[in-house]
């Protein structure tokens, strides 16, 4: 009885938009909590490396260039689960009769608004999995970060010259600011610039 009362109180505190959404798409059917656990398929052992052809051939495919496999396992894509009996309203689905794709009933803009509301009221876990969810964005960011040069542990990109020298220049400015009172005192003591040779370097 107390659990039912607590659930009723929680629902009553939600805004009307979330209540209407949960009434149309019940969390016990559509939420990410009912998604099956994500398991990475076992990959077969890599075969022995074949000798590549001459690098002077103009054919890019012959140089060992491998296009990304669209069917390869992706942690972020595995989060986007939809039940064939109850299609996910946040994801497009395919009509197997004519082979065409049908857009999601709820577009990305409305998904983002629902996710923001759910985060505000701490009920994001009750929403269906989608591209605007926090879990998907974090997984996608980590997945793409591993593929970008310089984002790994202990790696860094070259960057522009002003970026590489920024830390040293800021340290020089900090030291100059800390030594400024003493410089002003010496300036006044020695006649306001007469014979002054300790100009700060730019």
Coordinates of C-alpha atoms in Angstrom, one line a residue:
X1 CA 0.0 0.0 0.0
X2 CA 2.8 2.4 0.9
X3 CA 4.6 1.6 -2.4
X4 CA 1.5 2.4 -4.4
X5 CA 1.0 5.6 -2.5
X6 CA 4.6 6.7 -3.1
X7 CA 4.2 5.9 -6.8
X8 CA 1.0 7.9 -6.9
X9 CA 2.7 10.8 -5.2
X10 CA 5.6 10.7 -7.7
X11 CA 3.3 10.7 -10.7
X12 CA 1.3 13.6 -9.3
X13 CA 4.4 15.7 -9.0
X14 CA 5.4 15.2 -12.7
X15 CA 4.4 17.8 -15.3
X16 CA 1.5 17.0 -17.5
X17 CA 3.7 16.4 -20.5
X18 CA 5.6 13.6 -18.8
X19 CA 2.4 12.1 -17.4
X20 CA 0.8 12.0 -20.8
X21 CA 3.9 10.4 -22.3
X22 CA 4.1 7.7 -19.6
X23 CA 0.3 7.0 -20.0
X24 CA 0.8 6.4 -23.7
X25 CA 4.1 4.6 -23.4
X26 CA 4.2 2.7 -20.1
X27 CA 7.7 2.5 -18.6
X28 CA 7.2 -1.3 -17.8
X29 CA 7.1 -1.9 -21.6
X30 CA 9.1 0.9 -23.2
X31 CA 11.7 2.1 -20.6
X32 CA 15.4 1.4 -20.9
X33 CA 15.2 -0.7 -17.7
X34 CA 13.4 -3.5 -19.6
X35 CA 16.1 -3.5 -22.3
X36 CA 18.1 -6.8 -22.4
X37 CA 21.7 -6.6 -21.2
X38 CA 24.2 -5.5 -23.7
X39 CA 26.9 -8.1 -24.4
X40 CA 29.7 -7.7 -26.9
X41 CA 29.8 -10.6 -29.3
X42 CA 32.9 -12.7 -29.3
X43 CA 35.3 -11.8 -32.1
X44 CA 37.3 -14.6 -33.7
X45 CA 41.0 -14.7 -33.4
X46 CA 42.7 -12.5 -36.0
X47 CA 44.2 -14.4 -38.9
X48 CA 47.9 -14.1 -39.9
X49 CA 48.6 -10.8 -41.5
X50 CA 48.8 -11.0 -45.2
X51 CA 51.5 -9.3 -47.1
X52 CA 50.3 -6.0 -48.5
X53 CA 50.9 -5.1 -52.2
X54 CA 53.3 -2.4 -53.2
X55 CA 52.6 1.0 -51.6
X56 CA 53.2 2.6 -55.0
X57 CA 50.0 1.3 -56.5
X58 CA 47.4 4.0 -57.1
X59 CA 44.5 1.8 -55.9
X60 CA 43.6 2.8 -52.3
X61 CA 42.0 -0.6 -51.6
X62 CA 45.2 -2.3 -52.5
X63 CA 47.2 -0.3 -50.0
X64 CA 45.4 -2.0 -47.1
X65 CA 42.8 0.7 -46.6
X66 CA 39.9 -0.9 -44.7
X67 CA 36.5 0.8 -44.6
X68 CA 34.6 0.7 -41.3
X69 CA 32.3 -2.2 -41.1
X70 CA 28.7 -1.0 -40.7
X71 CA 27.7 -4.3 -39.0
X72 CA 30.5 -4.1 -36.5
X73 CA 29.6 -4.0 -32.8
X74 CA 29.0 -0.5 -31.4
X75 CA 28.4 0.1 -27.7
X76 CA 26.3 3.2 -28.4
X77 CA 24.2 1.5 -31.1
X78 CA 23.5 -1.5 -28.9
X79 CA 21.8 0.9 -26.4
X80 CA 19.2 1.8 -29.0
X81 CA 16.9 -1.2 -28.4
X82 CA 13.4 -1.6 -29.7
X83 CA 10.9 -4.3 -29.2
X84 CA 9.3 -5.6 -32.4
X85 CA 6.0 -6.0 -30.6
X86 CA 6.2 -2.5 -29.0
X87 CA 8.3 -0.3 -31.2
X88 CA 10.4 2.3 -29.5
X89 CA 8.8 5.8 -30.1
X90 CA 12.3 7.4 -30.1
X91 CA 13.7 5.2 -32.9
X92 CA 12.8 4.8 -36.6
X93 CA 11.5 1.4 -37.6
X94 CA 11.6 -0.5 -40.9
X95 CA 8.6 -1.7 -42.8
X96 CA 9.6 -5.1 -43.9
X97 CA 6.7 -5.3 -46.4
X98 CA 8.1 -2.6 -48.7
X99 CA 11.6 -2.2 -47.2
X100 CA 11.1 1.5 -46.3
X101 CA 12.0 3.2 -43.0
X102 CA 9.4 5.0 -40.9
X103 CA 10.5 7.9 -38.9
X104 CA 10.0 7.9 -35.1
X105 CA 6.7 9.1 -33.8
X106 CA 8.6 11.5 -31.5
X107 CA 11.3 13.6 -33.2
X108 CA 14.7 14.5 -31.9
X109 CA 13.6 17.9 -30.7
X110 CA 10.7 16.6 -28.7
X111 CA 12.9 13.8 -27.4
X112 CA 15.5 16.3 -26.1
X113 CA 12.7 18.3 -24.4
X114 CA 11.3 15.1 -22.7
X115 CA 14.8 14.1 -21.6
X116 CA 15.4 17.5 -20.0
X117 CA 12.1 17.3 -18.2
X118 CA 12.8 13.8 -17.0
X119 CA 16.3 14.8 -15.8
X120 CA 14.8 17.7 -13.9
X121 CA 12.3 15.3 -12.1
X122 CA 14.8 12.4 -11.8
X123 CA 12.8 10.0 -13.9
X124 CA 15.1 9.7 -17.0
X125 CA 15.4 5.9 -16.4
X126 CA 11.7 5.5 -17.2
X127 CA 12.1 6.9 -20.7
X128 CA 12.7 4.7 -23.7
X129 CA 16.4 4.5 -24.9
X130 CA 17.1 7.2 -27.5
X131 CA 19.8 9.3 -29.1
X132 CA 19.1 12.2 -26.7
X133 CA 19.5 10.1 -23.5
X134 CA 22.4 10.8 -21.2
X135 CA 23.6 7.2 -21.3
X136 CA 23.8 7.2 -25.1
X137 CA 25.6 10.5 -25.3
X138 CA 28.2 9.5 -22.7
X139 CA 28.8 6.1 -24.5
X140 CA 28.9 7.8 -27.9
X141 CA 31.4 10.4 -26.6
X142 CA 33.7 7.8 -25.2
X143 CA 33.4 5.7 -28.3
X144 CA 34.2 8.5 -30.7
X145 CA 36.9 9.8 -28.3
X146 CA 38.9 6.6 -28.7
X147 CA 38.9 7.1 -32.5
X148 CA 40.2 10.7 -32.4
X149 CA 43.9 11.2 -32.3
X150 CA 45.2 12.8 -29.2
X151 CA 42.3 11.9 -26.9
X152 CA 43.7 8.7 -25.4
X153 CA 45.6 8.4 -22.2
X154 CA 49.0 10.1 -22.4
X155 CA 48.4 11.4 -25.9
X156 CA 48.2 15.0 -27.1
X157 CA 47.8 16.8 -30.3
X158 CA 50.4 19.3 -31.7
X159 CA 48.0 22.2 -31.7
X160 CA 48.8 25.8 -32.8
X161 CA 51.9 27.6 -31.6
X162 CA 50.0 30.0 -29.4
X163 CA 48.3 27.0 -27.8
X164 CA 51.6 25.2 -27.1
X165 CA 53.1 28.4 -25.6
X166 CA 50.1 29.5 -23.6
X167 CA 51.1 27.9 -20.3
X168 CA 54.6 29.5 -20.3
X169 CA 53.2 32.9 -21.3
X170 CA 50.6 32.8 -18.5
X171 CA 53.3 31.9 -16.0
X172 CA 55.4 34.8 -17.1
X173 CA 52.5 37.1 -16.7
X174 CA 51.8 35.8 -13.2
X175 CA 55.4 36.4 -12.2
X176 CA 55.3 39.9 -13.7
X177 CA 52.2 40.7 -11.7
X178 CA 53.6 39.4 -8.5
X179 CA 56.8 41.4 -9.0
X180 CA 55.1 44.6 -10.0
X181 CA 54.9 46.3 -6.6
X182 CA 58.7 45.9 -6.1
X183 CA 59.3 47.2 -9.6
X184 CA 57.1 50.3 -8.9
X185 CA 59.0 50.9 -5.7
X186 CA 62.4 50.8 -7.5
X187 CA 61.0 53.0 -10.3
X188 CA 60.1 55.7 -7.8
X189 CA 63.3 55.3 -5.8
X190 CA 65.5 55.8 -8.9
X191 CA 64.0 59.0 -10.1
X192 CA 61.0 57.9 -12.1
X193 CA 62.8 56.3 -15.0
X194 CA 66.1 58.1 -15.1
X195 CA 68.7 55.5 -16.1
X196 CA 66.1 52.8 -15.8
X197 CA 67.0 49.6 -17.7
X198 CA 64.8 46.9 -16.2
X199 CA 62.0 47.3 -18.6
X200 CA 59.7 44.2 -18.6
X201 CA 60.1 42.1 -21.7
X202 CA 57.1 41.7 -23.9

